[in-house]
Each structure stands twice: as structure tokens, then as C-alpha cells.
Coordinates of C-alpha atoms in Angstrom, one line a residue:
Chain A
M1 CA 148.3 109.6 76.8
I2 CA 150.2 106.8 75.0
D3 CA 148.5 104.7 72.4
D4 CA 148.5 100.9 72.4
S5 CA 150.5 100.7 69.1
Y6 CA 152.5 102.7 66.7
E7 CA 154.1 102.1 63.3
L8 CA 157.5 103.0 64.9
L9 CA 158.5 103.1 68.5
I10 CA 161.9 104.6 69.4
I11 CA 163.5 104.1 72.7
G12 CA 166.0 106.8 73.6
A13 CA 166.0 110.5 72.6
G14 CA 169.7 111.0 72.2
P15 CA 171.2 111.9 68.7
A16 CA 170.4 108.5 67.1
G17 CA 166.8 108.3 68.5
M18 CA 166.0 111.9 67.7
A19 CA 167.4 111.7 64.1
A20 CA 165.5 108.4 63.5
A21 CA 162.3 110.1 64.7
C22 CA 162.8 113.2 62.5
E23 CA 163.5 111.2 59.4
A24 CA 160.7 108.7 59.8
A25 CA 158.1 111.3 60.8
S26 CA 159.1 113.4 57.7
H27 CA 158.0 110.5 55.5
G28 CA 154.7 110.2 57.3
V29 CA 155.5 107.3 59.7
R30 CA 153.5 107.4 63.0
V31 CA 156.3 107.6 65.6
A32 CA 156.5 107.6 69.3
V33 CA 159.7 108.2 71.3
L34 CA 160.2 107.1 74.9
D35 CA 163.1 108.6 76.9
N36 CA 164.0 108.5 80.6
Q37 CA 165.3 112.1 80.9
T38 CA 163.3 115.2 81.5
S39 CA 164.2 116.7 78.1
P40 CA 165.6 115.4 74.8
G41 CA 169.3 115.2 74.0
G42 CA 170.7 112.0 75.5
Q43 CA 173.8 112.2 77.6
I44 CA 175.8 114.1 75.0
Y45 CA 173.3 116.9 74.6
R46 CA 171.8 116.6 78.1
N47 CA 169.7 119.6 79.1
V48 CA 170.9 121.5 76.0
D49 CA 167.6 123.3 75.5
R50 CA 167.6 124.7 79.0
A51 CA 171.3 125.4 79.4
T52 CA 172.4 128.9 80.5
D53 CA 174.8 131.0 78.4
S54 CA 177.6 130.6 80.9
R55 CA 177.1 126.8 80.8
N56 CA 177.2 126.8 77.0
R57 CA 180.4 128.8 77.0
I58 CA 182.0 126.2 79.3
L59 CA 180.7 123.2 77.4
G60 CA 181.6 124.5 74.0
K61 CA 180.1 124.6 70.5
D62 CA 180.0 120.8 70.0
Y63 CA 177.5 120.7 72.8
V64 CA 175.5 123.8 71.8
K65 CA 175.1 122.4 68.3
G66 CA 172.9 119.7 69.8
R67 CA 170.2 122.4 70.2
L68 CA 169.5 122.3 66.4
L69 CA 168.7 118.6 66.5
V70 CA 166.6 118.9 69.7
D71 CA 164.6 121.8 68.1
R72 CA 164.0 119.8 65.0
F73 CA 163.0 116.8 67.0
K74 CA 160.5 118.7 69.0
Q75 CA 158.8 119.9 65.8
C76 CA 159.0 116.6 63.9
G77 CA 155.4 115.6 64.7
G78 CA 156.2 112.4 66.5
S79 CA 154.8 111.8 70.0
Y80 CA 157.5 112.3 72.7
F81 CA 157.3 110.9 76.2
S82 CA 159.9 112.2 78.7
E83 CA 160.7 110.6 82.0
A84 CA 159.5 107.3 80.6
T85 CA 161.1 104.2 82.0
V86 CA 161.1 101.1 79.9
W87 CA 160.9 98.1 82.3
F88 CA 159.9 95.3 79.9
L89 CA 160.9 94.2 76.4
D90 CA 160.7 90.8 74.9
E91 CA 161.4 89.0 71.7
K92 CA 157.8 89.8 70.5
R93 CA 158.6 93.5 70.6
R94 CA 156.2 94.1 73.4
V95 CA 157.4 97.2 75.4
G96 CA 156.4 97.8 79.0
V97 CA 156.8 101.4 80.0
L98 CA 156.2 103.5 83.1
I99 CA 155.0 107.0 82.5
D100 CA 153.8 109.3 85.3
D101 CA 153.6 106.4 87.8
K102 CA 151.5 104.3 85.4
S103 CA 152.5 101.3 83.4
Y104 CA 151.5 100.6 79.8
F105 CA 152.2 97.9 77.2
V106 CA 152.9 99.3 73.8
S107 CA 153.5 97.4 70.6
A108 CA 155.0 98.6 67.3
D109 CA 155.6 97.4 63.7
K110 CA 159.2 98.5 63.9
L111 CA 161.3 99.2 66.9
V112 CA 164.4 101.5 67.1
L113 CA 166.6 100.9 70.2
A114 CA 168.8 104.0 70.7
T115 CA 169.8 103.5 74.3
G116 CA 173.3 105.1 73.9
A117 CA 176.4 104.4 75.9
Q118 CA 177.3 104.0 79.5
E119 CA 180.8 104.4 81.0
R120 CA 182.9 101.3 81.0
P121 CA 183.4 100.2 84.6
M122 CA 186.9 101.0 85.9
P123 CA 187.2 98.5 88.8
I124 CA 190.3 99.8 90.8
K125 CA 190.9 99.5 94.5
G126 CA 188.6 101.8 96.4
W127 CA 186.4 102.7 93.4
Q128 CA 183.3 102.3 95.7
L129 CA 184.4 104.9 98.2
P130 CA 182.3 108.1 98.5
G131 CA 184.2 110.8 96.6
V132 CA 185.0 108.5 93.6
M133 CA 182.7 109.1 90.7
T134 CA 182.8 108.7 86.9
A135 CA 184.0 111.5 84.7
G136 CA 180.6 111.3 83.0
A137 CA 178.9 111.9 86.3
G138 CA 181.1 115.0 86.7
Q139 CA 180.1 116.2 83.3
I140 CA 176.4 115.5 83.9
L141 CA 176.5 117.6 87.0
L142 CA 178.0 120.4 85.0
K143 CA 175.5 120.1 82.1
S144 CA 172.4 119.6 84.2
A145 CA 173.0 121.6 87.3
G146 CA 176.0 123.9 86.7
M147 CA 177.9 122.1 89.4
V148 CA 181.6 121.5 89.8
P149 CA 183.8 119.7 92.3
E150 CA 185.1 121.7 95.3
G151 CA 188.4 120.9 97.0
R152 CA 191.2 118.7 95.8
L153 CA 190.3 117.0 92.5
V154 CA 192.0 114.3 90.5
L155 CA 190.9 113.1 87.0
A156 CA 192.1 109.6 86.1
G157 CA 191.7 107.2 83.2
T158 CA 191.9 107.1 79.5
G159 CA 189.8 108.1 76.5
P160 CA 188.5 111.3 74.8
L161 CA 185.9 112.1 77.5
I162 CA 188.4 112.6 80.4
L163 CA 190.3 115.1 78.2
L164 CA 187.1 116.9 77.3
L165 CA 186.0 117.1 80.9
A166 CA 189.5 118.4 81.9
Y167 CA 189.2 121.1 79.2
Q168 CA 185.6 122.0 80.2
Y169 CA 186.7 122.3 83.9
L170 CA 189.5 124.6 82.9
Q171 CA 187.0 126.8 81.0
A172 CA 184.8 126.8 84.2
G173 CA 187.8 128.0 86.2
V174 CA 188.0 124.7 88.1
K175 CA 191.6 123.9 89.1
F176 CA 192.4 120.3 89.4
D177 CA 195.4 118.7 91.1
A178 CA 196.4 116.1 88.6
L179 CA 195.4 114.3 85.4
I180 CA 196.4 110.7 85.6
D181 CA 196.5 109.1 82.2
T182 CA 196.2 105.3 82.3
T183 CA 196.5 104.9 78.5
P184 CA 199.0 102.1 78.2
Q185 CA 202.6 103.2 77.4
G186 CA 203.2 103.3 73.7
A187 CA 199.6 103.0 72.7
M188 CA 199.6 106.4 71.0
L189 CA 202.8 105.5 69.1
R190 CA 201.3 102.1 68.0
S191 CA 198.2 103.9 66.7
L192 CA 200.0 106.3 64.5
G193 CA 199.6 103.9 61.6
K194 CA 195.8 104.5 61.8
L195 CA 196.2 108.3 61.6
F196 CA 196.1 108.2 57.8
E197 CA 192.7 106.5 57.8
A198 CA 191.6 109.2 60.3
L199 CA 192.5 112.1 58.0
P200 CA 188.9 112.7 56.7
A201 CA 188.0 113.4 60.3
V202 CA 191.0 115.7 61.0
D203 CA 188.7 118.0 62.9
Y204 CA 188.4 115.4 65.7
L205 CA 192.2 115.2 65.9
L206 CA 192.7 119.0 66.1
K207 CA 190.1 119.2 68.9
G208 CA 192.0 116.6 70.9
L209 CA 195.3 118.4 70.4
K210 CA 193.8 121.7 71.5
M211 CA 192.5 120.2 74.7
M212 CA 195.9 118.5 75.5
L213 CA 197.6 121.8 75.0
A214 CA 195.2 123.6 77.2
V215 CA 195.8 121.2 80.1
R216 CA 199.6 121.5 79.6
Q217 CA 199.4 125.3 79.5
A218 CA 197.3 125.4 82.7
G219 CA 200.3 123.8 84.5
I220 CA 198.3 120.8 85.7
P221 CA 200.6 117.9 86.6
V222 CA 200.0 115.1 84.1
Y223 CA 201.1 111.5 84.8
H224 CA 201.3 109.2 81.8
G225 CA 201.2 105.4 81.4
V226 CA 200.1 105.0 85.0
E227 CA 199.9 101.5 86.5
G228 CA 198.5 100.3 89.7
L229 CA 196.0 103.1 90.2
G230 CA 193.9 102.9 93.4
A231 CA 191.7 105.1 95.6
V232 CA 192.6 105.2 99.3
G233 CA 190.4 106.0 102.3
E234 CA 188.5 104.6 105.3
E235 CA 185.0 105.9 105.0
K236 CA 185.6 108.2 102.1
L237 CA 188.2 109.0 99.5
E238 CA 191.3 110.5 101.1
A239 CA 194.0 110.0 98.5
V240 CA 194.7 108.6 95.0
R241 CA 197.8 106.4 94.7
F242 CA 199.6 104.6 91.9
D243 CA 202.6 102.3 91.6
A244 CA 204.3 103.7 88.6
G245 CA 204.0 106.3 85.9
K246 CA 205.8 109.1 84.1
A247 CA 205.7 112.8 84.6
G248 CA 207.2 114.1 81.4
L249 CA 210.4 112.0 81.0
K250 CA 210.7 111.5 84.7
K251 CA 209.7 108.1 86.2
V252 CA 207.4 108.3 89.2
T253 CA 206.9 105.4 91.6
D254 CA 204.6 104.9 94.6
C255 CA 202.9 108.2 94.2
E256 CA 200.1 109.3 96.6
L257 CA 198.1 112.5 96.0
Q258 CA 195.6 113.8 98.6
A259 CA 192.2 114.1 97.0
D260 CA 188.5 114.9 97.9
T261 CA 187.1 113.9 94.5
L262 CA 188.4 111.4 92.0
L263 CA 186.7 111.2 88.6
L264 CA 187.4 108.0 86.7
H265 CA 186.9 107.1 83.1
Q266 CA 188.1 104.5 80.6
G267 CA 185.9 104.9 77.6
V268 CA 182.2 104.2 77.0
I269 CA 180.5 101.0 76.1
P270 CA 177.1 100.3 74.5
N271 CA 174.2 100.2 76.9
F272 CA 172.9 97.1 75.2
R273 CA 170.5 95.8 77.9
L274 CA 167.4 96.4 75.8
P275 CA 168.7 94.7 72.6
L276 CA 169.8 91.8 74.8
A277 CA 166.3 91.6 76.3
A278 CA 164.8 91.6 72.8
G279 CA 167.0 88.7 71.8
C280 CA 169.2 90.6 69.3
E281 CA 172.4 88.9 68.4
I282 CA 175.6 90.4 70.0
E283 CA 179.3 89.8 69.5
W284 CA 182.5 90.7 71.4
D285 CA 184.5 93.5 69.8
A286 CA 188.1 92.7 70.8
Q287 CA 189.4 96.2 69.7
Q288 CA 186.8 98.2 71.7
Q289 CA 186.8 95.5 74.4
N290 CA 183.0 95.5 74.7
W291 CA 179.9 93.7 73.4
I292 CA 178.4 95.2 70.3
V293 CA 175.0 94.5 68.7
V294 CA 175.2 92.9 65.3
T295 CA 173.5 95.2 62.7
D296 CA 173.5 95.7 58.9
E297 CA 174.2 99.0 57.1
W298 CA 170.7 100.3 58.0
G299 CA 171.1 99.5 61.7
R300 CA 168.9 96.4 61.4
S301 CA 169.6 93.8 64.1
S302 CA 169.3 90.0 63.8
D303 CA 165.5 90.7 64.2
A304 CA 164.5 92.4 61.0
D305 CA 161.9 94.6 62.8
I306 CA 164.3 95.8 65.4
Y307 CA 166.9 98.5 64.6
V308 CA 169.7 99.2 67.0
V309 CA 171.4 102.5 66.3
G310 CA 174.0 104.9 67.8
D311 CA 176.3 104.1 70.6
G312 CA 173.9 101.5 71.9
S313 CA 174.9 99.2 69.1
R314 CA 178.6 100.1 68.7
I315 CA 180.5 103.2 70.0
S316 CA 180.6 105.7 67.1
G317 CA 180.1 109.1 68.7
A318 CA 177.3 111.7 68.5
E319 CA 177.6 112.8 64.9
A320 CA 177.8 109.3 63.5
S321 CA 175.0 108.1 65.7
A322 CA 172.7 110.8 64.4
L323 CA 173.5 109.8 60.8
Q324 CA 172.9 106.2 61.6
G325 CA 169.6 107.1 63.2
R326 CA 168.6 108.9 60.0
L327 CA 169.5 105.9 57.9
A328 CA 167.4 103.7 60.1
G329 CA 164.5 106.2 59.8
M330 CA 164.7 106.1 56.0
H331 CA 164.9 102.3 55.8
I332 CA 161.9 101.9 58.1
S333 CA 160.0 104.4 56.0
F334 CA 160.8 102.3 53.0
Q335 CA 159.9 99.1 54.7
L336 CA 156.5 100.6 55.8
G337 CA 155.9 101.6 52.2
K338 CA 156.1 105.4 52.8
I339 CA 159.0 105.8 50.3
N340 CA 160.1 103.7 47.3
A341 CA 163.5 102.1 46.6
G342 CA 164.6 104.9 44.3
K343 CA 163.9 107.6 47.0
L344 CA 165.6 105.5 49.6
E345 CA 168.7 105.3 47.5
A346 CA 168.7 109.0 46.6
L347 CA 168.2 110.1 50.2
S348 CA 170.7 107.7 51.8
G349 CA 173.6 108.3 49.4
P350 CA 174.9 111.6 51.0
V351 CA 174.1 110.4 54.5
V352 CA 176.2 107.2 54.1
K353 CA 179.1 109.3 52.8
S354 CA 179.0 111.6 55.8
Y355 CA 178.5 108.7 58.2
K356 CA 181.7 107.1 56.8
R357 CA 183.7 110.3 57.2
H358 CA 182.7 110.5 60.9
L359 CA 183.5 106.8 61.4
S360 CA 187.0 107.2 60.0
I361 CA 188.4 108.5 63.3
R362 CA 187.3 105.4 65.2
P363 CA 190.1 103.0 64.2
F364 CA 192.6 105.5 65.6
L365 CA 190.6 106.2 68.8
D366 CA 189.8 102.6 69.4
S367 CA 193.4 101.5 69.0
C368 CA 194.8 104.4 71.0
Y369 CA 192.4 104.2 73.9
T370 CA 191.9 100.4 74.3
P371 CA 192.1 100.1 78.1
S372 CA 195.0 98.3 79.6
P373 CA 194.1 94.7 80.5
R374 CA 195.2 95.5 84.1
Y375 CA 192.3 97.9 84.4
L376 CA 189.8 95.5 82.9
V377 CA 190.6 92.4 84.9
P378 CA 191.4 93.5 88.5
D379 CA 193.4 91.7 91.2
D380 CA 191.6 89.5 93.8
A381 CA 191.1 92.2 96.4
T382 CA 189.3 94.6 94.1
L383 CA 185.5 94.9 94.2
V384 CA 183.8 93.9 91.0
C385 CA 180.1 94.0 91.8
R386 CA 179.3 97.2 93.6
C387 CA 175.8 96.2 94.6
E388 CA 176.4 92.8 96.2
E389 CA 180.0 93.7 97.1
I390 CA 181.7 90.8 95.4
S391 CA 185.5 90.9 94.8
A392 CA 187.4 89.6 91.8
G393 CA 188.8 86.9 94.2
E394 CA 185.4 85.6 95.0
I395 CA 184.6 85.3 91.3
R396 CA 187.8 83.5 90.6
Q397 CA 187.0 81.1 93.5
A398 CA 183.6 80.4 92.0
V399 CA 185.3 79.6 88.7
R400 CA 187.7 77.3 90.5
L401 CA 184.7 75.5 92.0
G402 CA 183.5 74.8 88.5
C403 CA 181.4 77.7 87.3
T404 CA 181.8 77.9 83.5
G405 CA 180.0 81.2 82.7
P406 CA 178.8 84.5 84.1
N407 CA 175.3 83.3 84.8
Q408 CA 176.5 80.4 86.9
V409 CA 178.9 82.8 88.8
K410 CA 175.8 85.0 89.4
S411 CA 174.0 82.0 91.0
F412 CA 176.9 81.1 93.1
T413 CA 178.0 84.5 94.3
R414 CA 175.1 86.9 93.7
C415 CA 177.5 88.9 91.5
G416 CA 175.2 90.8 89.1
M417 CA 172.1 90.1 91.1
G418 CA 171.8 93.5 92.7
P419 CA 169.7 96.4 91.6
C420 CA 172.0 97.5 88.8
Q421 CA 171.6 94.1 87.2
G422 CA 175.2 93.8 86.1
S423 CA 175.6 97.2 84.5
Q424 CA 178.7 97.8 86.5
C425 CA 180.1 94.3 86.7
S426 CA 178.9 92.2 83.7
S427 CA 181.9 92.8 81.3
T428 CA 184.4 92.5 84.1
V429 CA 183.0 89.1 85.3
S430 CA 183.0 87.7 81.7
L431 CA 186.6 88.9 81.2
I432 CA 187.8 87.3 84.4
I433 CA 186.2 84.0 83.4
S434 CA 187.6 84.3 79.9
E435 CA 191.1 84.8 81.3
Q436 CA 190.9 82.1 83.9
L437 CA 189.5 79.4 81.7
G438 CA 191.3 80.5 78.5
K439 CA 188.0 80.7 76.7
P440 CA 187.1 83.3 74.1
M441 CA 184.5 85.9 75.2
T442 CA 181.9 84.8 72.7
E443 CA 182.0 81.4 74.3
V444 CA 181.9 82.9 77.8
G445 CA 178.9 85.1 77.1
C446 CA 177.4 87.8 79.4
I447 CA 175.0 88.1 82.3
R448 CA 171.4 87.7 81.1
V449 CA 169.0 90.5 81.6
R450 CA 165.5 89.9 82.9
P451 CA 162.4 92.0 83.4
P452 CA 161.7 94.2 85.2
L453 CA 164.6 95.9 83.3
S454 CA 164.1 98.9 85.6
P455 CA 162.6 98.9 89.1
I456 CA 158.8 99.1 89.2
T457 CA 156.6 98.7 92.3
L458 CA 153.8 96.1 92.6
G459 CA 151.3 99.0 92.6
Q460 CA 152.6 100.4 89.3
L461 CA 152.6 96.9 87.8
S462 CA 149.0 96.2 88.9
E463 CA 147.8 99.1 86.8
V464 CA 148.8 97.4 83.5
Chain B
M1 CA 182.1 118.1 97.6
F2 CA 180.4 120.0 94.9
K3 CA 179.4 123.6 94.5
T4 CA 177.3 125.5 91.9
I5 CA 179.0 128.0 89.6
E6 CA 175.8 129.9 88.8
D7 CA 173.6 132.3 90.7
H8 CA 170.3 130.3 91.3
A9 CA 168.9 132.7 93.9
A10 CA 165.9 133.5 91.7
D11 CA 164.9 129.9 91.1
T12 CA 165.2 127.7 94.1
V13 CA 163.0 125.2 96.0
G14 CA 162.9 124.3 99.7
I15 CA 163.6 120.6 100.5
T16 CA 164.4 118.7 103.7
V17 CA 167.5 116.6 103.6
E18 CA 168.1 114.3 106.5
G19 CA 165.7 116.4 108.6
V20 CA 167.6 119.7 107.8
P21 CA 165.8 122.3 105.6
H22 CA 167.8 123.4 102.5
R23 CA 167.2 125.7 99.6
V24 CA 168.5 124.2 96.4
P25 CA 168.3 125.2 92.7
A26 CA 165.1 124.1 91.0
N27 CA 165.5 121.7 88.0
I28 CA 168.3 119.7 89.5
S29 CA 168.2 116.0 90.5
V30 CA 167.9 114.9 94.1
A31 CA 171.3 113.3 93.8
A32 CA 172.8 116.6 92.7
A33 CA 171.0 118.3 95.6
A34 CA 172.4 115.7 98.0
L35 CA 175.9 116.5 96.8
L36 CA 175.3 120.2 97.0
C37 CA 174.0 119.8 100.6
G38 CA 177.3 118.1 101.5
L39 CA 176.0 114.7 102.5
G40 CA 178.9 112.3 103.2
S41 CA 176.9 109.4 101.9
V42 CA 173.4 109.0 100.5
R43 CA 172.9 105.4 101.5
E44 CA 174.4 102.5 103.5
T45 CA 174.7 99.3 101.6
P46 CA 172.5 96.3 102.5
V47 CA 175.5 93.9 102.5
T48 CA 178.2 95.5 104.7
G49 CA 176.5 98.8 105.7
V50 CA 179.2 101.0 104.2
G51 CA 178.4 104.5 102.9
R52 CA 178.1 105.4 99.2
L53 CA 177.6 108.5 97.2
P54 CA 176.2 108.8 93.7
Y55 CA 178.6 107.3 91.2
C56 CA 177.3 107.4 87.6
M57 CA 174.5 110.1 87.7
M58 CA 172.8 108.6 84.7
G59 CA 170.6 105.9 86.3
V60 CA 172.7 102.8 85.6
C61 CA 174.7 102.2 88.8
F62 CA 172.0 102.4 91.5
D63 CA 174.5 103.7 94.0
C64 CA 172.3 106.8 94.7
L65 CA 169.3 104.9 96.1
M66 CA 167.6 107.2 98.6
K67 CA 164.3 107.5 100.5
I68 CA 162.3 110.3 98.7
N69 CA 159.0 111.5 100.2
G70 CA 159.0 108.3 102.2
Q71 CA 159.4 106.0 99.2
P72 CA 162.5 103.9 99.6
N73 CA 165.0 102.7 96.9
Q74 CA 164.6 105.7 94.6
R75 CA 167.4 106.5 92.2
A76 CA 168.1 110.0 93.3
C77 CA 169.8 110.9 90.0
Q78 CA 166.5 110.1 88.2
V79 CA 164.2 112.2 90.4
M80 CA 164.0 116.0 90.1
V81 CA 163.8 118.1 93.3
A82 CA 160.4 119.6 94.1
A83 CA 159.1 122.0 96.7
D84 CA 158.7 120.5 100.2
M85 CA 160.3 117.2 99.2
T86 CA 161.7 115.1 102.0
V87 CA 165.0 113.3 101.2
E88 CA 166.5 110.7 103.5
R89 CA 169.4 108.4 103.3
Q90 CA 168.5 104.8 102.5
L91 CA 169.9 102.6 105.3
G92 CA 170.3 99.0 104.1
A93 CA 167.5 97.3 102.3
A94 CA 164.1 98.9 102.2
E95 CA 161.7 97.7 104.9
F96 CA 158.3 96.2 104.1
E97 CA 155.3 98.3 105.0
E98 CA 152.9 96.6 107.5
F99 CA 149.6 95.6 105.9

């Protein structure tokens, strides 16, 4: 049973949330953690405490390592609520949560939002067809169900995750028909200057190289610098096509590959809906091409009682997220009078150092894997809002009619008004408007979020 | 289409998907089960009636909305399978119950 109030309420039990809970609980803070999955771990360590040996072998030691944090978290003494859906949060830090079909309001002195990342939408032609999924979805099926695609499989996109999934599929004995790399031509070369900064995190670079090599050795056709990618099919995916790309040094044009499954990926972006609902300040990150939540070195947002840590504030990866969670946990313990300034300084020193090491890979990754503008701002015929089935052309038409921002476009077209509440279209809509009006993203803004933040029935609501 | 790479024989549950009985691994989501059972689509959209399959598998895209144990508009990726569960495709918008 959940209490009415806690000293610290954490939303999300991924690396950042778990680490924040462990740290704060170790200093005597009364902590509760709400998470929507059935077991702790977040997306990165999903199901890690129940995974089979064969699954662990496929997913690799970076995944298995999550078990340590999950075990520590389970014993940290905080209250943990799994399968908890947060459907309300306001600027007064009131949290509405659905647990076991019952709704509760919970308040807290301090709030940690550790809601992690979601995949960046990749609006290409036909991305709504059955048979097209995200690479993350493919990995979730592997982690949580030991399931892999059957039939002709194509992986397409850019970013570390698509490469990791390709590698994991090879470990699982899954043959795929092609890896289509949409990383813009020359991006790798342009990013070489950032390699020096990344040297402290050379382990990340070596892992990436190992995976690239494995794909090459498996003899999988790889197409680089691919432009004009689209999914083709009537009622379901039948083929993947692209206008131009390169296979080795050979130019390939108008290529069509038969496929049953297409897994798409172009990086991850903060899942910042809760910080947005709480009124935390956000800003546009031009390098990462996504909104980030403004925080200080302890993860504190523009609201001093709300900390936003991990990928939910800015994409930094699992290891850095856990360290940032720890820093927030320490600072909250200090703020609540559980530890003094001297202890905070002594505890945080080594954590900050390690955190900076893990962050040093980011400038290289961000520069190398910034998605091509063509895959962020689609042509008129491409669907942008999957729920209400609104195309880029319809959004542009609304802007021509005088809409100046995403919320007005929403009122005019219903784009972003469907059940996903803009999770799949929000950034695309803002980017289209920004391009069309020549206005910076900070001025354009993003689609507002409103409660209920997750679906809730009237019956469940009436119990509050 | 998806398949499982593990032997789940010891730990399965019986569910009904679109009126057809299936045995699926316990501890997987309804969306995963729907993919395993080979459904061509889990829902038809309320706008144009086209078919969709699960897309994100992590609860953000709402493309896996299904009718589970008679309750419409459930995110199938967020609900775990259970013995004797009834799973149906969600056809268009949910209907109101008569009062």
C-alpha cells in the first residue's frame, strides 16, 4: 500500500532512478519508487533479473552487469511499486498514480524524474505499415520474451543501438538481409576531431568497432549514406527501398529489397513528458536535435525540488545516468539534512570524476550520429502523426493558413491529439514549423502535455 | 513474424486470440504473444481503418491497442499474458457500454 507522502518520490526504475534510490536510502531518506514495468531495470536492463542464461549470452555483459544495480536496488530499503502508471503530475509536485487498478495521489518533499529515453521518431514513407517496428522494439522482444524476427529482416537507420541490435541478432543466430545505414555521408569523418575528447571512454569506441567488424565478417550487405529510405507495401510491409546509397565504394541507386520485417532507429531522445507536465524548463539541443531538460550539476531542474536525471533529461547512456542518479540522491540527502556539506563533497568527488569520463564519449557520438535533416523533416506525403494519420503536407498546409506553433497546428489538424499525445510526432511537427517559418526551435516550442498523462478509466479515477 | 528462440514448454499459459486458443510462454506481454501467434494486425485505426502491429513495445506509441478480457483500448505491450485471457483486435474506436 502506498503512503500519502514521502520525503523522496522517484519516477522510473532504470539506472538513474535505481541509483538515486539506493544513494538516498543509504542516508536514511524515506524513498518510494514508481515504475511502469513488471521488474526494475528500465529499458536498458529490462527483465535482467529474470533473463535466462542463453539470453544473457546473446545480450552481452553490458546487459548482465545491470543485475548488480537491480539487486542493490531491491535491497536498498526504499518502497518499490512496479506496474505503476503515473497519469498526473503538476507544478505543485502532486503525483497521480495507478497501481493495481486503483488511483492514488502522492506528494513528496523532493521528486526525482528518471523517465529515460524513447526512440526518436523516424518518419519515412510507410513507417506505419505492419511489419515496420523500431529497433528498440526488436530488442525489447529479445530481452523480455526471447523472441526474434522470422523471415526476411532489414535493419535501417543510424546510432549505436542499431549496431548493437545487429550484433546481438548475430549472436542469436538471426540472419538479416541488410543493414541500411542512414548516417549522413562524411559524418564519421567530420567527427574525427572529437575522437581525442573521447579517449577517456575508449572502451565505448572499441565496443563499436567490434560490432561493426562482426557485421562485416558475417557477410551481411551494408549500405552506407542511404538517402530516400521508405517502406513499401499495401496492407503490410513488402519491401524496403531507397533512392541512393553506397555498398562499399560502389554507388547504389533505386534499390528495393524484399522484407517481412523492417526495424528502424535514429537515436534516442529524452522522454520528457513528466518534466514538461511539472513545468520544468526545457531547451532545444541543436547537436542532439531534441529537447533537453535544463538541470544543474546535481540534476536539479528549474524547480529546485524536482531533479531530472538520466536520459530523461539529456541523453547520456546507462552508466552516466546511474552516476547522475547517485549525485541527485546525495544532494537530496544533503537538502533534507541527512548529510552535511563536507560529506556531500567527499562522497560526490569520485562520482563526478567517473561521470565526466562516461560523458566524454558523447560529443563524438552526438556529432557522428546526428540524424540527417531529411529523416527529421519528411516530405509532404509522409505520415507524421501515426494516431490521427496526419501527413507532413497537412501540417505545412496548416502553417500556410497561419498556424504559428505546434499547439495551434494540433487544434487545426488533430496532429498530436491522439492516444500517444504527441510522443511520435511532437518533435517532427515543431521541426517542420521551424523550417517553414524560419523560426528557431526555442521560439516554436513543443506540443503541450495534459493530464491524464496515461490513459485511465472513469472508474479508476473515481476511486481517488 | 516473430519466433521464440527458447524452449518454453514447461512454462506456458493458454490464451484465446481472436477466438483461437493458443499456448504462449508465460511472462510475456500480450503484444509479444500477438506477434508470436502471427496476427497480421492487432488493431484497425479509427481514422482510416488500416491495420497496425505493435511499433515501439515500450508503451509510448499506442499502436498496439487491443481488447483484452473485453476491455478495449489496452496497450498490449504493457499487459502481461495470463491464463484464460481473451485477446481481440481493437476495431476502430472503442464503443460505449450501454448504461
